[in-house]
Short mmCIF file of C-alpha atoms in Angstrom, two decimals:
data_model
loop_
_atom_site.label_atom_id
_atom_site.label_comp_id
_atom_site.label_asym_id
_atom_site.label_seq_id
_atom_site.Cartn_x
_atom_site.Cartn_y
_atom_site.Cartn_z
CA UNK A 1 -9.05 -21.79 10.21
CA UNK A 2 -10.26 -18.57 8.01
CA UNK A 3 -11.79 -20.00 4.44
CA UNK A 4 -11.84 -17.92 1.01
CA UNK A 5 -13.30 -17.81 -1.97
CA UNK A 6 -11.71 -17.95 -5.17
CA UNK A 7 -12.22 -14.19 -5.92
CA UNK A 8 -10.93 -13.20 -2.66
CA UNK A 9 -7.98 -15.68 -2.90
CA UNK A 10 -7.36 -14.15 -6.80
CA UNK A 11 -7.40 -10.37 -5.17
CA UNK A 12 -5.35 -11.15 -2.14
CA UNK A 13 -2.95 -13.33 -4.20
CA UNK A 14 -2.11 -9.99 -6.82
CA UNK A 15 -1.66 -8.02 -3.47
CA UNK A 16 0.96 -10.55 -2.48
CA UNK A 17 2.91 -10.43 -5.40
CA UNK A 18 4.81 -7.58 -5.28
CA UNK A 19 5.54 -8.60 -1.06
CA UNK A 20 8.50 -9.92 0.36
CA UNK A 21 9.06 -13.23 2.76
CA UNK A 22 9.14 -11.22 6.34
CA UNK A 23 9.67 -14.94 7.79
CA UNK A 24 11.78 -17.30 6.92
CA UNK A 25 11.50 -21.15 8.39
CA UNK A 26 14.52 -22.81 8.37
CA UNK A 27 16.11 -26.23 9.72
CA UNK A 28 14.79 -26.42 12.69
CA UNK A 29 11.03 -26.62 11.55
CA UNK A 30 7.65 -24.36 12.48
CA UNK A 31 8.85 -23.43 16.33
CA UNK A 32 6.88 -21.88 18.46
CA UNK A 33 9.48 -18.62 17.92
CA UNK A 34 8.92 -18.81 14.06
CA UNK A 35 4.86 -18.86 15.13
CA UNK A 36 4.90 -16.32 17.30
CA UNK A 37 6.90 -14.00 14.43
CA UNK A 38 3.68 -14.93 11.81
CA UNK A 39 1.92 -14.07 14.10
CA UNK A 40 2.81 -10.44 14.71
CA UNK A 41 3.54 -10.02 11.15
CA UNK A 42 0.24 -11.02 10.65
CA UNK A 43 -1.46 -8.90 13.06
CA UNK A 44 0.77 -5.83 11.49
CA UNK A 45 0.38 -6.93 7.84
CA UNK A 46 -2.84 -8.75 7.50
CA UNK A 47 -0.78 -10.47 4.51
CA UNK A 48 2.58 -12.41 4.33
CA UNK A 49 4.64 -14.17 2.48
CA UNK A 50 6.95 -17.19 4.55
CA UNK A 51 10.19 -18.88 2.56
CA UNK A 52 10.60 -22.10 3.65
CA UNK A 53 14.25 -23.83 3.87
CA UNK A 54 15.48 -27.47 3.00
CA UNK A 55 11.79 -29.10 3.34
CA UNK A 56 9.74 -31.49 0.73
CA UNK A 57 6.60 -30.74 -0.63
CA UNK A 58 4.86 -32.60 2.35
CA UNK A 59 6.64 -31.50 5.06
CA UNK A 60 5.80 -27.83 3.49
CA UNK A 61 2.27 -28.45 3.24
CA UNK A 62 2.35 -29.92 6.85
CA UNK A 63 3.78 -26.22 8.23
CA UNK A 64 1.32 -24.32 6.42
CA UNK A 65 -1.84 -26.44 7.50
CA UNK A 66 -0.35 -26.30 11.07
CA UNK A 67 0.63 -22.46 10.95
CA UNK A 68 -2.80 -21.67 9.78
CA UNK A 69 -4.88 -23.97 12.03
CA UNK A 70 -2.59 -22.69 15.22
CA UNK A 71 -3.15 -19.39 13.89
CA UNK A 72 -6.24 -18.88 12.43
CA UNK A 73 -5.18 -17.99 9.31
CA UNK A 74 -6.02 -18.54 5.92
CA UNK A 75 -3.70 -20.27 2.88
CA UNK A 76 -3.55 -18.22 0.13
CA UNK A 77 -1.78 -19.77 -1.90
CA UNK A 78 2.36 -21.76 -2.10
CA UNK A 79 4.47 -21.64 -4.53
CA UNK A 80 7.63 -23.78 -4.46
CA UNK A 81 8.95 -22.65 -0.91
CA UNK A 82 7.19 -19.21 -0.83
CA UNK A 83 4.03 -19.57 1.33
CA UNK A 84 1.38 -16.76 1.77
CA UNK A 85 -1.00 -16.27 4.67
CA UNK A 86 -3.31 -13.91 5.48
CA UNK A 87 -5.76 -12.95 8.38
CA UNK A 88 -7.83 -10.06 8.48
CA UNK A 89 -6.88 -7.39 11.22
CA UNK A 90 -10.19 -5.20 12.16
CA UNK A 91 -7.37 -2.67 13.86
CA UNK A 92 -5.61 -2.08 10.64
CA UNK A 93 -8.91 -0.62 8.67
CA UNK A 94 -10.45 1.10 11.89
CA UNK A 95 -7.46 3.09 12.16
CA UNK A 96 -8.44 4.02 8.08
CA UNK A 97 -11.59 4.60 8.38
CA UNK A 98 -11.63 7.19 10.88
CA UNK A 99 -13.75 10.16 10.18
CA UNK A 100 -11.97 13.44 9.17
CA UNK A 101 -13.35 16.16 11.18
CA UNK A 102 -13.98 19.20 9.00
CA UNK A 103 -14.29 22.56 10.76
CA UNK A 104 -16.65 25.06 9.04
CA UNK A 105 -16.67 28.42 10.02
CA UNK A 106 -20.27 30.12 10.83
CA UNK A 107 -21.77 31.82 7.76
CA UNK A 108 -22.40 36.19 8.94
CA UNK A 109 -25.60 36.77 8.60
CA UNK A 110 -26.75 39.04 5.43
CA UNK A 111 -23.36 37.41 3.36
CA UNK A 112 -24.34 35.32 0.11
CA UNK A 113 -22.86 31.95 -0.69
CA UNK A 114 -19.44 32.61 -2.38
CA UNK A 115 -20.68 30.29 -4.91
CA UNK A 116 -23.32 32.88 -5.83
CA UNK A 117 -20.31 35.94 -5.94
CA UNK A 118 -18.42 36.76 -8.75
CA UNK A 119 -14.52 36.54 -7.06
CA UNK A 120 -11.35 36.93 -8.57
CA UNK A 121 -10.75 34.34 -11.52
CA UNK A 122 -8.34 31.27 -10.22
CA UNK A 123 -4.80 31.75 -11.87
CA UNK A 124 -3.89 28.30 -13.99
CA UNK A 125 -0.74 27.15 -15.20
CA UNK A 126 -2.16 27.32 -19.00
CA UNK A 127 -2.83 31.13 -18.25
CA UNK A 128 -0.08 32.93 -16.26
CA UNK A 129 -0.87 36.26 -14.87
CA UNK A 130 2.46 37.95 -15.17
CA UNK A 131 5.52 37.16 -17.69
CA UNK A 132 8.65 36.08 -16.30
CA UNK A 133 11.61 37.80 -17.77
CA UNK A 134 14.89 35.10 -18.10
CA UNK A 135 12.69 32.00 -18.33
CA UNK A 136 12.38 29.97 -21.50
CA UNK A 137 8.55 29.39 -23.02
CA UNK A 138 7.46 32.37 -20.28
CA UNK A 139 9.66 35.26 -21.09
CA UNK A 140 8.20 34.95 -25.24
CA UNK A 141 5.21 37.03 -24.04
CA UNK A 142 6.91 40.07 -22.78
CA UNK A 143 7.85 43.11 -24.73
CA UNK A 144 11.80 42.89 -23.50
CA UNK A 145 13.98 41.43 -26.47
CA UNK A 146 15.85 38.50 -25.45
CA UNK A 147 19.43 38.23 -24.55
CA UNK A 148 21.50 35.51 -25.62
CA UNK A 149 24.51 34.61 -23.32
CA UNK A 150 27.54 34.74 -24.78
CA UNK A 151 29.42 31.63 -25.88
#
């Protein structure tokens, strides 16, 4: 069974709130068909939430110990019949953390940084190269009067 600290239980608990239950248990108890569903949503999610049908608080707390020692999961936290788990996926974040490849193209030989070039000055939205007749804010700066359609 994965442990936590309290400031990793605080974080992953404000991740869960916004979640959804992906599994629900219902009258026929923790099966081993309702296990093996936390458990892919587990290896897909990392973190779950589980609603939990017509059970007391004991008989709750029973399917959460059990679901996380069977598992290897960790209890994040319950709430009434809402019951978050979580267990750490190494798949998930190597899939992330993949390096981007960046392709640079081979500097010519007597050519300068273009760093150290004076180029053509980026165009910004705050200073547009051209007016735009027929457009409102735009069109002010040309020399054409405006037009007003007729009503």
């Amino acid at each position: 069974m994965l442990t936590l600290t309290p400031d990793e239980r605080r974080a992953l608990r404000a991740q869960a709130h916004p979640l959804k239950p992906v599994v629900m248990i219902a009258q026929n108890g923790l099966t081993a068909a309702v296990l093996k569903e936390i458990e892919l949503a587990l290896k897909s999610h990392e973190l779950i939430k589980v609603r939990v049908f017509d059970a007391e608080r004991e008989q709750r707390d029973a399917w959460l110990a059990e679901a996380c020692e069977t598992l290897g999961a960790a209890a994040v936290q319950r709430i009434g019949k809402i019951l978050v788990l979580y267990r750490p996926n190494p798949e998930l974040h190597k899939a992330a953390e993949a390096p981007k490849t960046v392709r640079k193209t081979p500097a010519k030989a007597g050519a300068k940084a273009s760093a150290d070039r004076p180029g053509k000055p980026v165009p910004t939205r705050s200073t547009p190269g051209k007016p735009v007749a027929n457009r409102r804010g735009v069109a002010r700066n040309s020399t054409k009067p405006r037009s007003r359609p007729a009503r």
